[in-house]
């Protein structure tokens, strides 16, 4: 081939590639194909909320639902929260300090003090709910492809945060037969690799209601020290424990100051989900300094809600005890009703306000959808949360549903009767029998 024909071919190839680029841009413009990141594409809709559009459509048709799917407490937000915000005297709502307003940091210190735990003011950062707290902590601890151990089934949104940070979740399997308590230290250690940075726990656990024993806490401490791991503990359900099980914060573990990071929030204990106030507490000053930069970049957590949260954190601990008694009564109602339903198994929760239930169905997700779409008694139905996304291997939880007991006893009983009927009817549907 001559030099001329070579140049000719290269020119043609160049023109083709330019044409290709121009055309693909034109096609994208023509069809409005705007690109989004691969990172968001790998995220899933929240299993707790993805039925919402269908539920809304059904409500417009006159169907009503008892919601067992979302862990939003129905109890009244304490009046002191509203009073504190109403007493705000300014004529402008300013940004708050990035790390939180001093009275709130002081109130959070006071809350821990009641548990015999001491945090200095620079060891607490106020966040926009515990969701932001988890995101900040993981962002500050992990680089992409680092690994975090999480007992599974787990709180599903945590995994979404990890994916956003390209952090790898390593599930530590736990089982209903052990009431979802942890496996042995040796078992847990098999999941640790040179890339493991942290263990992340929810205590008491969502969705299992497991409250870790003294023995488990000491074991986790030993693992954290031996393998130089952070122990990040989401304690948003602290105090909501049953059967007089002691509720101890991981912050009370000694000789673990650099390892332990506590995540907290007003959402659950004080029935204040929409306030969006949470906190990070840790004695690891280096880590807190770095998290401080993330807090600065988002300017501040909501100012007025922080003022309201001061009042919440200052409430006497007896309030939380009374709240736990209300949930304990509801738990008993739910567990007893569930034990009465043929074909299902429930692991009795020790804390938080969820029951994780084994159904007889291969796809609890299909059952949840059927309840919304087809099932009703006098135009009333239920919404349950399928549990498959609470596991790293969805097959593990494909037959499970999570039920939140965040209704008064009358509504709970009505909802559980509906569930009983739904399970009966769906069993027939599965067998191809018309109902
Ligand atoms: C274990 C756990 N952590 C965090 C959250 C989110 O809490 P927040 O409202 O403080 O962001 C929830 C909400 O259900 C939860 O169950």
Short mmCIF file of N, CA, C and O in Angstrom, two decimals, residues 99-185:
data_model
loop_
_atom_site.label_atom_id
_atom_site.label_comp_id
_atom_site.label_asym_id
_atom_site.label_seq_id
_atom_site.Cartn_x
_atom_site.Cartn_y
_atom_site.Cartn_z
N UNK A 99 -21.27 22.41 63.00
CA UNK A 99 -21.16 21.24 63.87
C UNK A 99 -22.37 21.11 64.80
O UNK A 99 -22.48 20.14 65.55
N UNK A 100 -23.27 22.09 64.74
CA UNK A 100 -24.47 22.04 65.59
C UNK A 100 -24.51 23.21 66.56
O UNK A 100 -23.47 23.76 66.91
N UNK A 101 -25.72 23.58 66.99
CA UNK A 101 -25.82 24.72 67.92
C UNK A 101 -25.36 24.25 69.31
O UNK A 101 -25.67 23.12 69.73
N UNK A 102 -24.60 25.08 70.03
CA UNK A 102 -24.06 24.66 71.33
C UNK A 102 -25.12 24.11 72.30
O UNK A 102 -24.86 23.08 72.96
N UNK A 103 -26.33 24.71 72.42
CA UNK A 103 -27.28 24.13 73.38
C UNK A 103 -27.68 22.70 73.03
O UNK A 103 -27.96 21.90 73.91
N UNK A 104 -27.70 22.38 71.73
CA UNK A 104 -28.07 21.02 71.34
C UNK A 104 -26.92 20.05 71.67
O UNK A 104 -27.15 18.94 72.20
N UNK A 105 -25.71 20.49 71.39
CA UNK A 105 -24.55 19.62 71.71
C UNK A 105 -24.55 19.35 73.22
O UNK A 105 -24.35 18.21 73.67
N UNK A 106 -24.85 20.41 73.99
CA UNK A 106 -24.89 20.25 75.46
C UNK A 106 -26.01 19.27 75.87
O UNK A 106 -25.83 18.41 76.73
N UNK A 107 -27.17 19.40 75.21
CA UNK A 107 -28.30 18.53 75.55
C UNK A 107 -27.97 17.06 75.20
O UNK A 107 -28.33 16.14 75.93
N UNK A 108 -27.25 16.86 74.08
CA UNK A 108 -26.87 15.49 73.69
C UNK A 108 -25.85 14.94 74.70
O UNK A 108 -25.93 13.78 75.11
N UNK A 109 -24.93 15.80 75.16
CA UNK A 109 -24.00 15.37 76.21
C UNK A 109 -24.78 14.93 77.45
O UNK A 109 -24.47 13.91 78.07
N UNK A 110 -25.81 15.72 77.78
CA UNK A 110 -26.63 15.41 78.96
C UNK A 110 -27.35 14.08 78.80
O UNK A 110 -27.43 13.28 79.73
N UNK A 111 -27.85 13.83 77.58
CA UNK A 111 -28.55 12.56 77.29
C UNK A 111 -27.62 11.37 77.52
O UNK A 111 -28.01 10.37 78.14
N UNK A 112 -26.38 11.48 77.06
CA UNK A 112 -25.43 10.38 77.28
C UNK A 112 -25.05 10.29 78.76
O UNK A 112 -24.83 9.19 79.29
N UNK A 113 -24.96 11.45 79.42
CA UNK A 113 -24.57 11.46 80.85
C UNK A 113 -25.55 10.62 81.67
O UNK A 113 -25.15 9.91 82.60
N UNK A 114 -26.85 10.70 81.32
CA UNK A 114 -27.86 9.89 82.03
C UNK A 114 -27.54 8.40 81.93
O UNK A 114 -28.00 7.61 82.74
N UNK A 115 -26.79 8.02 80.89
CA UNK A 115 -26.43 6.60 80.73
C UNK A 115 -25.04 6.34 81.31
O UNK A 115 -24.44 5.29 81.06
N UNK A 116 -24.50 7.33 82.02
CA UNK A 116 -23.17 7.19 82.63
C UNK A 116 -22.04 7.32 81.60
O UNK A 116 -20.93 6.83 81.82
N UNK A 117 -22.35 7.99 80.47
CA UNK A 117 -21.35 8.10 79.39
C UNK A 117 -20.97 9.56 79.21
O UNK A 117 -21.83 10.44 79.12
N UNK A 118 -19.66 9.78 79.14
CA UNK A 118 -19.23 11.17 79.03
C UNK A 118 -18.62 11.45 77.65
O UNK A 118 -17.73 10.74 77.19
N UNK A 119 -19.19 12.46 76.98
CA UNK A 119 -18.62 12.95 75.71
C UNK A 119 -18.30 14.43 75.89
O UNK A 119 -19.12 15.18 76.45
N UNK A 120 -17.14 14.88 75.41
CA UNK A 120 -16.83 16.31 75.43
C UNK A 120 -17.59 16.98 74.27
O UNK A 120 -18.02 16.30 73.33
N UNK A 121 -17.69 18.33 74.34
CA UNK A 121 -18.50 19.00 73.31
C UNK A 121 -17.90 18.81 71.91
O UNK A 121 -18.63 18.75 70.91
N UNK A 122 -16.57 18.71 71.83
CA UNK A 122 -15.97 18.53 70.49
C UNK A 122 -16.04 17.07 70.02
O UNK A 122 -15.48 16.71 68.98
N UNK A 123 -16.72 16.24 70.79
CA UNK A 123 -16.86 14.82 70.40
C UNK A 123 -18.28 14.53 69.85
O UNK A 123 -18.67 13.39 69.70
N UNK A 124 -19.02 15.63 69.59
CA UNK A 124 -20.39 15.47 69.07
C UNK A 124 -20.57 16.40 67.86
O UNK A 124 -20.17 17.57 67.90
N UNK A 125 -21.15 15.86 66.80
CA UNK A 125 -21.50 16.68 65.62
C UNK A 125 -22.97 16.45 65.31
O UNK A 125 -23.42 15.30 65.23
N UNK A 126 -23.71 17.54 65.14
CA UNK A 126 -25.14 17.43 64.83
C UNK A 126 -25.30 17.25 63.31
O UNK A 126 -24.62 17.90 62.52
N UNK A 127 -26.21 16.37 62.94
CA UNK A 127 -26.41 16.07 61.51
C UNK A 127 -27.90 16.18 61.13
O UNK A 127 -28.76 16.27 62.01
N UNK A 128 -28.14 16.13 59.83
CA UNK A 128 -29.52 16.15 59.33
C UNK A 128 -30.05 14.72 59.37
O UNK A 128 -29.99 13.98 58.38
N UNK A 129 -30.52 14.32 60.53
CA UNK A 129 -30.97 12.94 60.74
C UNK A 129 -29.78 12.00 60.86
O UNK A 129 -28.63 12.38 60.56
N UNK A 130 -30.07 10.77 61.29
CA UNK A 130 -28.96 9.82 61.38
C UNK A 130 -28.55 9.36 59.98
O UNK A 130 -27.45 8.85 59.79
N UNK A 131 -29.42 9.55 59.00
CA UNK A 131 -29.07 9.17 57.63
C UNK A 131 -27.81 9.92 57.18
O UNK A 131 -26.86 9.32 56.67
N UNK A 132 -27.81 11.24 57.41
CA UNK A 132 -26.62 12.01 57.03
C UNK A 132 -25.43 11.58 57.89
O UNK A 132 -24.29 11.53 57.40
N UNK A 133 -25.70 11.26 59.15
CA UNK A 133 -24.62 10.84 60.04
C UNK A 133 -23.92 9.58 59.51
O UNK A 133 -22.69 9.51 59.45
N UNK A 134 -24.72 8.60 59.07
CA UNK A 134 -24.13 7.35 58.55
C UNK A 134 -23.30 7.67 57.31
O UNK A 134 -22.18 7.19 57.14
N UNK A 135 -23.87 8.52 56.45
CA UNK A 135 -23.18 8.87 55.20
C UNK A 135 -21.85 9.58 55.50
O UNK A 135 -20.81 9.24 54.93
N UNK A 136 -21.88 10.53 56.43
CA UNK A 136 -20.66 11.26 56.78
C UNK A 136 -19.60 10.31 57.35
O UNK A 136 -18.44 10.36 56.99
N UNK A 137 -20.03 9.46 58.27
CA UNK A 137 -19.06 8.59 58.95
C UNK A 137 -18.41 7.64 57.93
O UNK A 137 -17.18 7.49 57.90
N UNK A 138 -19.23 7.06 57.08
CA UNK A 138 -18.68 6.10 56.11
C UNK A 138 -17.80 6.82 55.07
O UNK A 138 -16.78 6.29 54.64
N UNK A 139 -18.22 8.03 54.72
CA UNK A 139 -17.42 8.84 53.79
C UNK A 139 -16.05 9.15 54.39
O UNK A 139 -15.03 9.11 53.70
N UNK A 140 -16.03 9.42 55.68
CA UNK A 140 -14.77 9.79 56.34
C UNK A 140 -13.88 8.57 56.62
O UNK A 140 -12.67 8.69 56.71
N UNK A 141 -14.50 7.40 56.74
CA UNK A 141 -13.73 6.20 57.10
C UNK A 141 -13.22 5.45 55.86
O UNK A 141 -12.10 4.95 55.85
N UNK A 142 -14.06 5.38 54.83
CA UNK A 142 -13.79 4.42 53.73
C UNK A 142 -13.39 5.09 52.42
O UNK A 142 -13.96 6.11 52.04
N UNK A 143 -12.46 4.44 51.73
CA UNK A 143 -12.16 4.76 50.34
C UNK A 143 -12.95 3.79 49.46
O UNK A 143 -13.40 2.74 49.94
N UNK A 144 -13.08 4.13 48.15
CA UNK A 144 -13.76 3.17 47.26
C UNK A 144 -13.13 1.79 47.35
O UNK A 144 -11.91 1.67 47.43
N UNK A 145 -13.99 0.79 47.36
CA UNK A 145 -13.64 -0.64 47.40
C UNK A 145 -13.18 -1.13 48.78
O UNK A 145 -12.85 -2.29 48.95
N UNK A 146 -13.16 -0.22 49.75
CA UNK A 146 -12.98 -0.70 51.13
C UNK A 146 -14.21 -1.50 51.52
O UNK A 146 -15.29 -1.34 50.93
N UNK A 147 -14.05 -2.34 52.55
CA UNK A 147 -15.14 -3.23 52.94
C UNK A 147 -15.65 -2.92 54.35
O UNK A 147 -14.85 -2.57 55.23
N UNK A 148 -16.95 -3.08 54.52
CA UNK A 148 -17.57 -2.89 55.84
C UNK A 148 -18.41 -4.12 56.15
O UNK A 148 -19.19 -4.58 55.31
N UNK A 149 -18.23 -4.66 57.35
CA UNK A 149 -19.01 -5.83 57.77
C UNK A 149 -20.31 -5.37 58.41
O UNK A 149 -20.29 -4.51 59.29
N UNK A 150 -21.41 -5.95 57.97
CA UNK A 150 -22.71 -5.61 58.56
C UNK A 150 -23.49 -6.90 58.80
O UNK A 150 -23.68 -7.68 57.86
N UNK A 151 -23.93 -7.14 60.05
CA UNK A 151 -24.80 -8.31 60.25
C UNK A 151 -26.04 -8.17 59.39
O UNK A 151 -26.62 -7.08 59.30
N UNK A 152 -26.41 -9.27 58.72
CA UNK A 152 -27.62 -9.19 57.90
C UNK A 152 -28.65 -10.19 58.39
O UNK A 152 -28.26 -11.23 58.93
N UNK A 153 -29.95 -9.89 58.27
CA UNK A 153 -30.55 -8.76 57.57
C UNK A 153 -30.21 -7.42 58.23
O UNK A 153 -30.06 -7.34 59.44
N UNK A 154 -30.13 -6.36 57.36
CA UNK A 154 -29.70 -5.05 57.84
C UNK A 154 -30.69 -3.96 57.43
O UNK A 154 -31.61 -4.19 56.64
N UNK A 155 -30.44 -2.77 57.98
CA UNK A 155 -31.24 -1.59 57.62
C UNK A 155 -30.87 -1.21 56.19
O UNK A 155 -29.73 -0.84 55.90
N UNK A 156 -31.84 -1.29 55.30
CA UNK A 156 -31.54 -1.30 53.87
C UNK A 156 -30.91 0.00 53.35
O UNK A 156 -30.03 -0.04 52.49
N UNK A 157 -31.29 1.15 53.91
CA UNK A 157 -30.74 2.40 53.36
C UNK A 157 -29.24 2.52 53.58
O UNK A 157 -28.55 3.19 52.82
N UNK A 158 -28.74 1.86 54.63
CA UNK A 158 -27.30 1.90 54.89
C UNK A 158 -26.55 1.41 53.65
O UNK A 158 -25.52 1.97 53.27
N UNK A 159 -27.08 0.36 53.03
CA UNK A 159 -26.40 -0.23 51.90
C UNK A 159 -26.43 0.72 50.70
O UNK A 159 -25.47 0.80 49.93
N UNK A 160 -27.52 1.47 50.60
CA UNK A 160 -27.60 2.47 49.54
C UNK A 160 -26.49 3.52 49.72
O UNK A 160 -25.83 3.92 48.77
N UNK A 161 -26.28 3.93 50.99
CA UNK A 161 -25.20 4.91 51.24
C UNK A 161 -23.85 4.32 50.84
O UNK A 161 -22.99 5.00 50.27
N UNK A 162 -23.64 3.05 51.16
CA UNK A 162 -22.36 2.40 50.85
C UNK A 162 -22.13 2.39 49.34
O UNK A 162 -21.03 2.63 48.87
N UNK A 163 -23.20 2.08 48.60
CA UNK A 163 -23.06 2.02 47.14
C UNK A 163 -22.71 3.40 46.59
O UNK A 163 -21.93 3.52 45.66
N UNK A 164 -23.30 4.44 47.19
CA UNK A 164 -22.99 5.79 46.73
C UNK A 164 -21.52 6.12 46.92
O UNK A 164 -20.96 6.95 46.24
N UNK A 165 -20.90 5.46 47.91
CA UNK A 165 -19.50 5.72 48.21
C UNK A 165 -18.58 4.66 47.60
O UNK A 165 -17.38 4.66 47.86
N UNK A 166 -19.16 3.74 46.80
CA UNK A 166 -18.39 2.62 46.23
C UNK A 166 -17.72 1.78 47.31
O UNK A 166 -16.60 1.28 47.13
N UNK A 167 -18.39 1.66 48.44
CA UNK A 167 -17.88 0.82 49.54
C UNK A 167 -18.56 -0.54 49.44
O UNK A 167 -19.74 -0.63 49.10
N UNK A 168 -17.81 -1.59 49.73
CA UNK A 168 -18.34 -2.95 49.58
C UNK A 168 -18.92 -3.42 50.91
O UNK A 168 -18.24 -3.38 51.94
N UNK A 169 -20.19 -3.85 50.87
CA UNK A 169 -20.83 -4.38 52.08
C UNK A 169 -20.60 -5.89 52.16
O UNK A 169 -20.87 -6.61 51.20
N UNK A 170 -20.04 -6.33 53.28
CA UNK A 170 -19.88 -7.78 53.50
C UNK A 170 -20.88 -8.17 54.58
O UNK A 170 -20.71 -7.78 55.75
N UNK A 171 -21.94 -8.89 54.19
CA UNK A 171 -22.96 -9.28 55.16
C UNK A 171 -22.47 -10.42 56.05
O UNK A 171 -21.86 -11.37 55.56
N UNK A 172 -22.71 -10.29 57.35
CA UNK A 172 -22.46 -11.43 58.26
C UNK A 172 -23.82 -12.08 58.49
O UNK A 172 -24.69 -11.48 59.13
N UNK A 173 -24.03 -13.28 57.95
CA UNK A 173 -25.36 -13.89 58.08
C UNK A 173 -25.75 -14.13 59.54
O UNK A 173 -24.93 -14.59 60.34
N UNK A 174 -26.99 -13.80 59.86
CA UNK A 174 -27.56 -14.17 61.17
C UNK A 174 -28.93 -14.81 60.89
O UNK A 174 -29.52 -14.58 59.82
N UNK A 175 -29.40 -15.61 61.84
CA UNK A 175 -30.56 -16.46 61.55
C UNK A 175 -31.67 -16.33 62.60
O UNK A 175 -31.38 -16.12 63.79
N UNK A 176 -32.91 -16.56 62.12
CA UNK A 176 -34.06 -16.50 63.02
C UNK A 176 -33.91 -17.50 64.17
O UNK A 176 -34.30 -17.21 65.30
N UNK A 177 -33.31 -18.65 63.88
CA UNK A 177 -33.17 -19.68 64.93
C UNK A 177 -32.32 -19.17 66.09
O UNK A 177 -32.42 -19.68 67.21
N UNK A 178 -31.45 -18.18 65.85
CA UNK A 178 -30.63 -17.57 66.94
C UNK A 178 -31.22 -16.22 67.35
O UNK A 178 -30.51 -15.41 67.95
N UNK A 179 -32.43 -15.95 66.95
CA UNK A 179 -33.05 -14.63 67.11
C UNK A 179 -32.12 -13.54 66.54
O UNK A 179 -31.97 -12.47 67.05
N UNK A 180 -31.45 -13.91 65.47
CA UNK A 180 -30.57 -13.02 64.72
C UNK A 180 -29.40 -12.48 65.55
O UNK A 180 -28.90 -11.39 65.29
N UNK A 181 -28.99 -13.26 66.55
CA UNK A 181 -27.77 -12.88 67.29
C UNK A 181 -26.54 -13.25 66.46
O UNK A 181 -26.65 -13.97 65.46
N UNK A 182 -25.40 -12.74 66.88
CA UNK A 182 -24.19 -12.87 66.05
C UNK A 182 -23.59 -14.27 66.10
O UNK A 182 -23.73 -14.97 67.11
N UNK A 183 -22.91 -14.66 65.01
CA UNK A 183 -22.16 -15.92 65.06
C UNK A 183 -20.90 -15.75 65.93
O UNK A 183 -20.68 -14.69 66.51
N UNK A 184 -20.08 -16.77 65.98
CA UNK A 184 -18.89 -16.73 66.84
C UNK A 184 -17.85 -15.76 66.29
O UNK A 184 -17.90 -15.36 65.12
N UNK A 185 -16.90 -15.43 67.13
CA UNK A 185 -15.80 -14.53 66.73
C UNK A 185 -15.06 -15.12 65.52
O UNK A 185 -14.76 -14.41 64.56
#
